[in-house]
PDB file of C-alpha atoms in Angstrom:
ATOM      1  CA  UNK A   1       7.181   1.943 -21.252  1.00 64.00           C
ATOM      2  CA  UNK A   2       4.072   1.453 -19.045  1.00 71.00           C
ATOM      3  CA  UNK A   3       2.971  -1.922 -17.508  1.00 93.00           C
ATOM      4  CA  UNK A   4       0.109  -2.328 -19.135  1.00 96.00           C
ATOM      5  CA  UNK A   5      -0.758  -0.730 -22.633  1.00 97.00           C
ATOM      6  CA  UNK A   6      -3.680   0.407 -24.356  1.00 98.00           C
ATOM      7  CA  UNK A   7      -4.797   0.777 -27.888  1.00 97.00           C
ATOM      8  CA  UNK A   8      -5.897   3.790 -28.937  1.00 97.00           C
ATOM      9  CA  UNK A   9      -5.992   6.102 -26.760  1.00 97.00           C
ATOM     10  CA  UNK A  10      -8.695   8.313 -28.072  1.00 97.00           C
ATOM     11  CA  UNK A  11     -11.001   7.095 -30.829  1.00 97.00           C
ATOM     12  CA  UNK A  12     -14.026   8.833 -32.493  1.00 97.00           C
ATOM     13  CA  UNK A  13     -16.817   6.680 -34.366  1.00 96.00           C
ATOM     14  CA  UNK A  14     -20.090   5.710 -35.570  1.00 97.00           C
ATOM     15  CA  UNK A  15     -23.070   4.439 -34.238  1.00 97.00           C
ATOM     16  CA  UNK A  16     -23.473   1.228 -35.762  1.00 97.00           C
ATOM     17  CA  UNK A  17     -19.332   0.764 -36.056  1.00 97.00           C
ATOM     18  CA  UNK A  18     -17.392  -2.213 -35.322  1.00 96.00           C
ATOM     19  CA  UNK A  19     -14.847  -1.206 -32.585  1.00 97.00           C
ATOM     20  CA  UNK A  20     -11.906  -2.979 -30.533  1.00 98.00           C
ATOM     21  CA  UNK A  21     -10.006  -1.819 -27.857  1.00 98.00           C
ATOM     22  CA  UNK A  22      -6.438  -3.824 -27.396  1.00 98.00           C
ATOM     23  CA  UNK A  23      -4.248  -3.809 -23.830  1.00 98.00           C
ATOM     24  CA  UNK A  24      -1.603  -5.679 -23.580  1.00 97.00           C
ATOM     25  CA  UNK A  25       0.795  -6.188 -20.719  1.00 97.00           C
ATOM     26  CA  UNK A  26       4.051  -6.583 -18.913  1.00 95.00           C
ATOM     27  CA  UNK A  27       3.731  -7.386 -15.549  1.00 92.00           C
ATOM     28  CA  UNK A  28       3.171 -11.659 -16.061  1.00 91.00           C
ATOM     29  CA  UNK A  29      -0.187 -11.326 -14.587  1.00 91.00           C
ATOM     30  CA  UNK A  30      -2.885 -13.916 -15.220  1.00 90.00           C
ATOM     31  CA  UNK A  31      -6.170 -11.985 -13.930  1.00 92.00           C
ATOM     32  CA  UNK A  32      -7.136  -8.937 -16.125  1.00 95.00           C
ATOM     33  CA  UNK A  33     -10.485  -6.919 -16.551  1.00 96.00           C
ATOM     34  CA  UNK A  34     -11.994  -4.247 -18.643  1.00 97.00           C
ATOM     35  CA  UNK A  35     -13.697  -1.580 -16.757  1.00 97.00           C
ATOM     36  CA  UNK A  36     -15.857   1.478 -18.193  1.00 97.00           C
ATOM     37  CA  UNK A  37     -15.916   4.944 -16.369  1.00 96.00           C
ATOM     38  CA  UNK A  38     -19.063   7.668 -16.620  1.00 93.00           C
ATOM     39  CA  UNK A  39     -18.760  10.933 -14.646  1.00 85.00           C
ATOM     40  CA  UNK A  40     -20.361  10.543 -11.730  1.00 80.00           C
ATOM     41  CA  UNK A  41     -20.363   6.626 -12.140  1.00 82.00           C
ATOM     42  CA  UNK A  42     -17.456   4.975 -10.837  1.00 86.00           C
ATOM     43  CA  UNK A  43     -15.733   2.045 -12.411  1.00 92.00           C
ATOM     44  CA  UNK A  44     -17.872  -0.346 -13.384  1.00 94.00           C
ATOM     45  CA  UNK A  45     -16.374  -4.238 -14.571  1.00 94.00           C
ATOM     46  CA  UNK A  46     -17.584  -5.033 -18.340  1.00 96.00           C
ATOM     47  CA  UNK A  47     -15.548  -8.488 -18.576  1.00 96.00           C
ATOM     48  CA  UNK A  48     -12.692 -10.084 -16.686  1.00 94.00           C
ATOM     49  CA  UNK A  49     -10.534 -13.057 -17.358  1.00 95.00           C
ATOM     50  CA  UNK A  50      -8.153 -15.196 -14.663  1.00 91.00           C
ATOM     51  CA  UNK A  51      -6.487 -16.935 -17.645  1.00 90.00           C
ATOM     52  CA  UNK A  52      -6.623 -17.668 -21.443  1.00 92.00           C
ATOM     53  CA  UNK A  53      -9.229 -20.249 -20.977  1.00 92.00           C
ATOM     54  CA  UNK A  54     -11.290 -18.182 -18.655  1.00 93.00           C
ATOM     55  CA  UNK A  55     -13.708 -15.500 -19.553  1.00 95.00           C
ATOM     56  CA  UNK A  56     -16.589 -14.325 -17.285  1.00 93.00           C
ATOM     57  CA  UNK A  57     -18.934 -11.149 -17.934  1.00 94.00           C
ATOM     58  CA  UNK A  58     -19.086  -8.127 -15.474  1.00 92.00           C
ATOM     59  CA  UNK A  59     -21.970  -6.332 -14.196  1.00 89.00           C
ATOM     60  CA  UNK A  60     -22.465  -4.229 -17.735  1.00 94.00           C
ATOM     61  CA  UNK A  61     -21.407  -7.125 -20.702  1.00 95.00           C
ATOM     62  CA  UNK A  62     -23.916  -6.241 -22.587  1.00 95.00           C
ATOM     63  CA  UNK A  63     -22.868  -4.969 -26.016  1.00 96.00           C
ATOM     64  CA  UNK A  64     -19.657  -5.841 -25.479  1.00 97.00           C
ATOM     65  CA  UNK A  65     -17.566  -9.145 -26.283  1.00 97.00           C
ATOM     66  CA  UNK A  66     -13.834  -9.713 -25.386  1.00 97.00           C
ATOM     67  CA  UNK A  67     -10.787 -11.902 -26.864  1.00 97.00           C
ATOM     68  CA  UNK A  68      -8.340 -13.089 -24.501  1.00 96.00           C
ATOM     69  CA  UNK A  69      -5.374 -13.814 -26.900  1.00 92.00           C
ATOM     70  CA  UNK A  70      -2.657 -14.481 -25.032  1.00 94.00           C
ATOM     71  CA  UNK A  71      -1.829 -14.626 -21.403  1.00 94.00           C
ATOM     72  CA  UNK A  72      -0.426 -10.352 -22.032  1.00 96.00           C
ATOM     73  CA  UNK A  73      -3.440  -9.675 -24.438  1.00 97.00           C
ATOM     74  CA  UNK A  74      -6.938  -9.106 -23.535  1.00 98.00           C
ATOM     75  CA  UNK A  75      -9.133  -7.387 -26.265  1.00 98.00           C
ATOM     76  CA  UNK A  76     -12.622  -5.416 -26.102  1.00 98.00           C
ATOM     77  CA  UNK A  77     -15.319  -5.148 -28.700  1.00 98.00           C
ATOM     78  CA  UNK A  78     -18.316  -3.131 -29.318  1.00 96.00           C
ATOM     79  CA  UNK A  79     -19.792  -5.222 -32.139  1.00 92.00           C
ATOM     80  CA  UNK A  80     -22.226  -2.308 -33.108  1.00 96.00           C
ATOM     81  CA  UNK A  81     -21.455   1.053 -30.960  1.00 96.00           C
ATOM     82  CA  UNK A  82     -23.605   2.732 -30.034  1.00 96.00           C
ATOM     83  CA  UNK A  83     -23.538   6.197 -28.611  1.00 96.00           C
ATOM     84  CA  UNK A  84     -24.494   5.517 -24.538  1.00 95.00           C
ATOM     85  CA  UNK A  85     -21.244   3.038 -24.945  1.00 97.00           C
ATOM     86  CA  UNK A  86     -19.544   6.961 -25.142  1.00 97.00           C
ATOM     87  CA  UNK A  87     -17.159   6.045 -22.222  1.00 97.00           C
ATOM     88  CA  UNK A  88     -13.466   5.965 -20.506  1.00 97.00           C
ATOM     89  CA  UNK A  89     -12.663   2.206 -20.958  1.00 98.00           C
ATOM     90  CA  UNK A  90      -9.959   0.902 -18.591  1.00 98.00           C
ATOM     91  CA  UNK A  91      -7.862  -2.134 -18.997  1.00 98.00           C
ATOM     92  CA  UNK A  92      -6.357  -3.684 -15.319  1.00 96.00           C
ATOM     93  CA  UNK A  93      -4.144  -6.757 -15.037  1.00 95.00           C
ATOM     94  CA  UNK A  94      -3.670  -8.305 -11.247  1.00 91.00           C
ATOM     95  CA  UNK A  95      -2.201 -11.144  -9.278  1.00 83.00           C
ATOM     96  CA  UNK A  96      -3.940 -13.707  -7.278  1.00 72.00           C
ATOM     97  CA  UNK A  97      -4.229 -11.961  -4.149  1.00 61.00           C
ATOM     98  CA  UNK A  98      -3.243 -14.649  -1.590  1.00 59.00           C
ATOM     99  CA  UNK A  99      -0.594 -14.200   1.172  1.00 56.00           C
ATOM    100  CA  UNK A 100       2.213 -12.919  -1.306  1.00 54.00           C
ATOM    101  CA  UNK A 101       0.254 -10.171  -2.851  1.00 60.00           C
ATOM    102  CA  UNK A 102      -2.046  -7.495  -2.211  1.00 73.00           C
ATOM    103  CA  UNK A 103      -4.702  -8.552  -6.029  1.00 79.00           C
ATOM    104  CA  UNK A 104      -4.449  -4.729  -6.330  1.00 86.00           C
ATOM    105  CA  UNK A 105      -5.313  -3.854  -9.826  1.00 91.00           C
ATOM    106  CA  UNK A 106      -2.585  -1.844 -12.234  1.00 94.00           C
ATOM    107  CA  UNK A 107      -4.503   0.342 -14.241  1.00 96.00           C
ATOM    108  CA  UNK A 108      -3.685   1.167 -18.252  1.00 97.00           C
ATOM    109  CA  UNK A 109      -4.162   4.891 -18.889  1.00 96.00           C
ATOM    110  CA  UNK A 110      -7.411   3.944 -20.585  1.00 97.00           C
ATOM    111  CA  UNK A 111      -9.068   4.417 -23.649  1.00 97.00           C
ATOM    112  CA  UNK A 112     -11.614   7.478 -24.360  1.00 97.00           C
ATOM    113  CA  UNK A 113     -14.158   6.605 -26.772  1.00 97.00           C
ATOM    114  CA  UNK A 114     -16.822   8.685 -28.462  1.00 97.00           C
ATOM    115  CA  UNK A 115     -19.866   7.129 -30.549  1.00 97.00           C
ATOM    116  CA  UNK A 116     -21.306   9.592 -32.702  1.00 96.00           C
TER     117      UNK A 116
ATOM    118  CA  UNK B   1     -25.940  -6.779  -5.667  1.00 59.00           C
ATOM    119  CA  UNK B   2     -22.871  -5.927  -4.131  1.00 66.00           C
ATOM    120  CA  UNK B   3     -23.097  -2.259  -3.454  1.00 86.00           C
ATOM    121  CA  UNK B   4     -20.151   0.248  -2.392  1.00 91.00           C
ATOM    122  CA  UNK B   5     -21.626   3.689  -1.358  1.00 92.00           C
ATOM    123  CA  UNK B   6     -18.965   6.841  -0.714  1.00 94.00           C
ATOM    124  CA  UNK B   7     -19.752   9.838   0.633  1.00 87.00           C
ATOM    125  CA  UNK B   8     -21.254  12.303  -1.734  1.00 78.00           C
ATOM    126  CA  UNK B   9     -18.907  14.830  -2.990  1.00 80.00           C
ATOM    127  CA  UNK B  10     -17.408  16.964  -3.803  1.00 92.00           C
ATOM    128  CA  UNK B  11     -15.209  17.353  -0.738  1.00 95.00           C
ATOM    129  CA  UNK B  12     -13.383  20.645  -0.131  1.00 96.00           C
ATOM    130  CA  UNK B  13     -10.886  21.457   2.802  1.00 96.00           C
ATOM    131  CA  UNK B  14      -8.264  23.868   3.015  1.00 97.00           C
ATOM    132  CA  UNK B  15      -4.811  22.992   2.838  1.00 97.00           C
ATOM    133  CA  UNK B  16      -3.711  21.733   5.669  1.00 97.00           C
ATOM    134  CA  UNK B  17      -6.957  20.537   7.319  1.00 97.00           C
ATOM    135  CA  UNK B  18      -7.724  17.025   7.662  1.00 97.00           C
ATOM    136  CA  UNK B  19     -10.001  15.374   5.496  1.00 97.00           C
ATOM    137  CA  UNK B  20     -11.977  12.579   5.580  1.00 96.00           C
ATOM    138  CA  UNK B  21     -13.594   9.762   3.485  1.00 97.00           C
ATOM    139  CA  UNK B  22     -15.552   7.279   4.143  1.00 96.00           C
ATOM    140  CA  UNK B  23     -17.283   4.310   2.730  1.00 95.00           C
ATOM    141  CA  UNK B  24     -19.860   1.535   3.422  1.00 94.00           C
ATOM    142  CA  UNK B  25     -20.259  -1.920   1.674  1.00 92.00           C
ATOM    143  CA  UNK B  26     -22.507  -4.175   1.287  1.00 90.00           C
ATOM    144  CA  UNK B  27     -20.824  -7.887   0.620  1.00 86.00           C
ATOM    145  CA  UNK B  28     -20.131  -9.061   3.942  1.00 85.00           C
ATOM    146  CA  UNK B  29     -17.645 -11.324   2.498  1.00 83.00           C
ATOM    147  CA  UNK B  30     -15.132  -8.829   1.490  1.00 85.00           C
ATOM    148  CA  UNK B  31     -12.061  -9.464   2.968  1.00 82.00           C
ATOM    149  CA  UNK B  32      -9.550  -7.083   2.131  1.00 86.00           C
ATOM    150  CA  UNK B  33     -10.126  -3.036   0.692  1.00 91.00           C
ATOM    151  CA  UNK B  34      -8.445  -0.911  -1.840  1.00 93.00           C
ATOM    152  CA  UNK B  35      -8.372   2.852  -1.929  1.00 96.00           C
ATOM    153  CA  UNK B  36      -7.347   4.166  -5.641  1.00 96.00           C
ATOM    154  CA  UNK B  37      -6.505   8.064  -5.904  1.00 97.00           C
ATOM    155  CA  UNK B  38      -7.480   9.505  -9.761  1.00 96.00           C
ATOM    156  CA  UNK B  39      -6.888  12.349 -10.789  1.00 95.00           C
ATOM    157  CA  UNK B  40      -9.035  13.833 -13.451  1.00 91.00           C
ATOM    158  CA  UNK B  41      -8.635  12.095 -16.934  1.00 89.00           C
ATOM    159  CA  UNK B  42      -5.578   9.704 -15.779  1.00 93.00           C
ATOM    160  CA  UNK B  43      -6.285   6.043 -14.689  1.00 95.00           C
ATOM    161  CA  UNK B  44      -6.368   5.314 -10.765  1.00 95.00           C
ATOM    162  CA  UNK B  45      -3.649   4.520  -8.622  1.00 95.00           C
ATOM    163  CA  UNK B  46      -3.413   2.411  -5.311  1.00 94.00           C
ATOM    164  CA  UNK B  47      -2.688   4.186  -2.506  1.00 95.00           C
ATOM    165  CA  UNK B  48      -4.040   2.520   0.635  1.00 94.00           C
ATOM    166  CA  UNK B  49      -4.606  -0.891   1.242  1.00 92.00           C
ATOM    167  CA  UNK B  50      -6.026  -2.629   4.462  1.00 92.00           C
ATOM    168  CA  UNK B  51      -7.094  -6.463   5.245  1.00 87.00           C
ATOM    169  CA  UNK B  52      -7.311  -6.184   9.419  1.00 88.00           C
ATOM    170  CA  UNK B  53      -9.577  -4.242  11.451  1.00 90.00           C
ATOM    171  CA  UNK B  54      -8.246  -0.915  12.982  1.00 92.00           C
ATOM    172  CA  UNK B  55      -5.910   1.315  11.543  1.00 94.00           C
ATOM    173  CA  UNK B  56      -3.308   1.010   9.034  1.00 94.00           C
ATOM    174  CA  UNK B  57      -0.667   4.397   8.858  1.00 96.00           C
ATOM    175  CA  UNK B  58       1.317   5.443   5.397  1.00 95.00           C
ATOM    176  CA  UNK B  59       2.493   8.955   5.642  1.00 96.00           C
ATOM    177  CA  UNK B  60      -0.440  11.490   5.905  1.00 97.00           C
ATOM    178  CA  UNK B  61      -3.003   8.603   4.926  1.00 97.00           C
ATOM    179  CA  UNK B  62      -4.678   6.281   7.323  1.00 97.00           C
ATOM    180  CA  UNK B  63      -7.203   3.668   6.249  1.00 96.00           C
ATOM    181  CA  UNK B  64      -9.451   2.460   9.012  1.00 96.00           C
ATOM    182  CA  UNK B  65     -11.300  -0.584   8.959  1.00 94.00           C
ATOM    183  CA  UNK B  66     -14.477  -1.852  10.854  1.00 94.00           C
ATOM    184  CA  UNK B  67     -15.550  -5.287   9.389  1.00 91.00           C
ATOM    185  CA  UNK B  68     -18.513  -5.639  12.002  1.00 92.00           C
ATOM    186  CA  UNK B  69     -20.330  -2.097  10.675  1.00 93.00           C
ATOM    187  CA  UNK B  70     -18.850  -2.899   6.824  1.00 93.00           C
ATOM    188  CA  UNK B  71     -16.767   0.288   7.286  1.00 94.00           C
ATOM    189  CA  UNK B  72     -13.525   1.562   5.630  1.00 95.00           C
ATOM    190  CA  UNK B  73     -12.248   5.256   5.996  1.00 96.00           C
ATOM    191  CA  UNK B  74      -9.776   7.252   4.446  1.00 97.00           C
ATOM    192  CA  UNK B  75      -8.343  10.349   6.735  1.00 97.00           C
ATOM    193  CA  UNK B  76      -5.537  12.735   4.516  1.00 97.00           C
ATOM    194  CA  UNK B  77      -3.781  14.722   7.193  1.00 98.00           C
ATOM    195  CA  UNK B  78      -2.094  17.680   6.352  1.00 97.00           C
ATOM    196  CA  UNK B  79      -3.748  17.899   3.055  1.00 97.00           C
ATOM    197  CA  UNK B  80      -2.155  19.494   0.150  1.00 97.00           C
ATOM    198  CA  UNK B  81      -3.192  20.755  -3.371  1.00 97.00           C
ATOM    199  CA  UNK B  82      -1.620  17.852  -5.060  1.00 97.00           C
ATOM    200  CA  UNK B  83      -4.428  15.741  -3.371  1.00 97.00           C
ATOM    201  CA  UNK B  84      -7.300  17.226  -5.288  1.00 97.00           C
ATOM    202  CA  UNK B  85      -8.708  14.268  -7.114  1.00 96.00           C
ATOM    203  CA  UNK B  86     -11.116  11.553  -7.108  1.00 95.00           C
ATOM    204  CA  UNK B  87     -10.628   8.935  -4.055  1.00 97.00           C
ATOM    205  CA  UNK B  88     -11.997   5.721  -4.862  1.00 95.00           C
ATOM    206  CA  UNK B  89     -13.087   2.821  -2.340  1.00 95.00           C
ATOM    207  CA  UNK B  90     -12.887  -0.651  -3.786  1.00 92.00           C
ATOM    208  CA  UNK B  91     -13.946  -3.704  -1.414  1.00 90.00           C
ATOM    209  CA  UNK B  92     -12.393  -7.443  -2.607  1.00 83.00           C
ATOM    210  CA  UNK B  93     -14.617  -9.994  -2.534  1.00 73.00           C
ATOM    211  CA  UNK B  94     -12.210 -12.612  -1.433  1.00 64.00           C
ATOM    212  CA  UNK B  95     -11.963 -15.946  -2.184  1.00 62.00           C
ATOM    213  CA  UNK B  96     -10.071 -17.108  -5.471  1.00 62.00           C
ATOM    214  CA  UNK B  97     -12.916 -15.501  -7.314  1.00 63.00           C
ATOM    215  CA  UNK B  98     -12.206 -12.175  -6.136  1.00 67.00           C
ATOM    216  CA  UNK B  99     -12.757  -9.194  -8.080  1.00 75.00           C
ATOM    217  CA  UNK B 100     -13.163  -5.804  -6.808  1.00 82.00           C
ATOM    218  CA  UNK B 101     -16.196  -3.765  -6.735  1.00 85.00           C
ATOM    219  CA  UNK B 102     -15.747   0.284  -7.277  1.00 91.00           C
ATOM    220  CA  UNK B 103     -17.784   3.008  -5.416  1.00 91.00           C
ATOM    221  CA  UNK B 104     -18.421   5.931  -7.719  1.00 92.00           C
ATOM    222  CA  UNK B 105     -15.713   7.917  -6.189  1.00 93.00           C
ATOM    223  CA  UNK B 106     -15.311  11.493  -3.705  1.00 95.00           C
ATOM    224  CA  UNK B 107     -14.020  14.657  -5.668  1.00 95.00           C
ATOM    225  CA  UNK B 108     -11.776  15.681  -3.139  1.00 96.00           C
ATOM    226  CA  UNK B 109     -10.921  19.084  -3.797  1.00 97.00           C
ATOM    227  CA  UNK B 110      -8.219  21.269  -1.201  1.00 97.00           C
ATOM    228  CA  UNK B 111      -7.615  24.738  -1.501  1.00 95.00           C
ATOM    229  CA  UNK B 112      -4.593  26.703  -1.073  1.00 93.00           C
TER     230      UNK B 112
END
């Protein structure tokens, strides 16, 4: 079973729909981060959260609103999608990143959405 | 804004040839740097990383770092099919706040 899991995998909606994107994970990390991909446009960070009691936006939040339920559960949600929010989401859990670790980021396989 | 630039892409080289990526940064207080290899439609995956200035060797890849001209490189020698894919450069802002900051990628693309 992967590391870190994402829910769904492909998903199809309305403008105007209520959507939420889960990822959960394995590895005991406390950092993790939602990130959206565009052709052509890198990864860009949406919202990221170093514990259960710590949410911060990204450099594209808007739009979007996130749940950090648990230590292994860190949702996404597009309150009212619309369809420029048409987008590979990716979930990422890390360490802290001092002398014992690398803070590399472990990727889920992502989440394609479409917003009709 | 922090800003990561790549080279512009795509990047084609025959197989065997060496190829080369590069990328600037902006943040002058990045302290350590991430290159992520994704291939179309799967997520990325670490392949280098690098902290020190100079040179850091893992099979065919070598990272090289210049902190003074906020400079990382990625040479692929002997470069292979299987390395067609996206190469991604991702600085680390350091500090306990850290969080990385993604270029928008180099299609690498090698041909048999």
């Amino acid at each position: 079973d992967a590391d870190v899991t994402q829910t769904p995998r492909n998903r199809i909606t309305k403008t105007g729909k209520r959507i939420m994107l889960e990822c959960s994970q394995t590895k005991g990390h406390d950092r993790m981060y939602w990130y959206r991909q565009d052709p052509g446009l890198g990864l860009r960070l949406i919202y990221y959260s170093f514990d259960v009691k710590d949410i911060n936006k990204g450099e594209i939040s808007d739009g979007y609103s996130v749940s950090r339920q648990a230590q292994a559960k860190f949702s996404l949600s597009l309150e009212s999608a619309i369809p420029n929010q048409t987008a590979l989401y990716f979930c990422a859990t890390s360490d802290f990143g001092g002398q014992a670790n690398t803070g590399e980021l472990f990727f889920g396989e992502g989440s394609r959405l479409t917003v009709l | 804004q922090k800003e990561v630039e790549q080279n512009s892409g795509p990047l084609s080289v025959p197989e065997g040839a060496i190829a080369s990526l590069n990328c600037t940064y902006s943040d002058r207080g990045s302290q350590s740097f991430f290159w992520y290899r994704q291939y179309s439609g799967k997520s990325p995956e670490l392949i280098m990383f690098i902290y020190s200035n100079g040179d850091k060797e893992d099979g065919r890849f070598t990272a090289q770092l210049n902190k003074a001209s906020q400079y990382v490189s990625l040479l692929i020698r002997d470069s292979q099919p299987s390395d067609s894919a996206t190469y991604l450069c991702a600085p680390n802002s350091g500090g306990s706040n850290y969080k990385l900051t993604f270029g928008k990628g180099t299609l690498l693309t090698v041909n048999p």
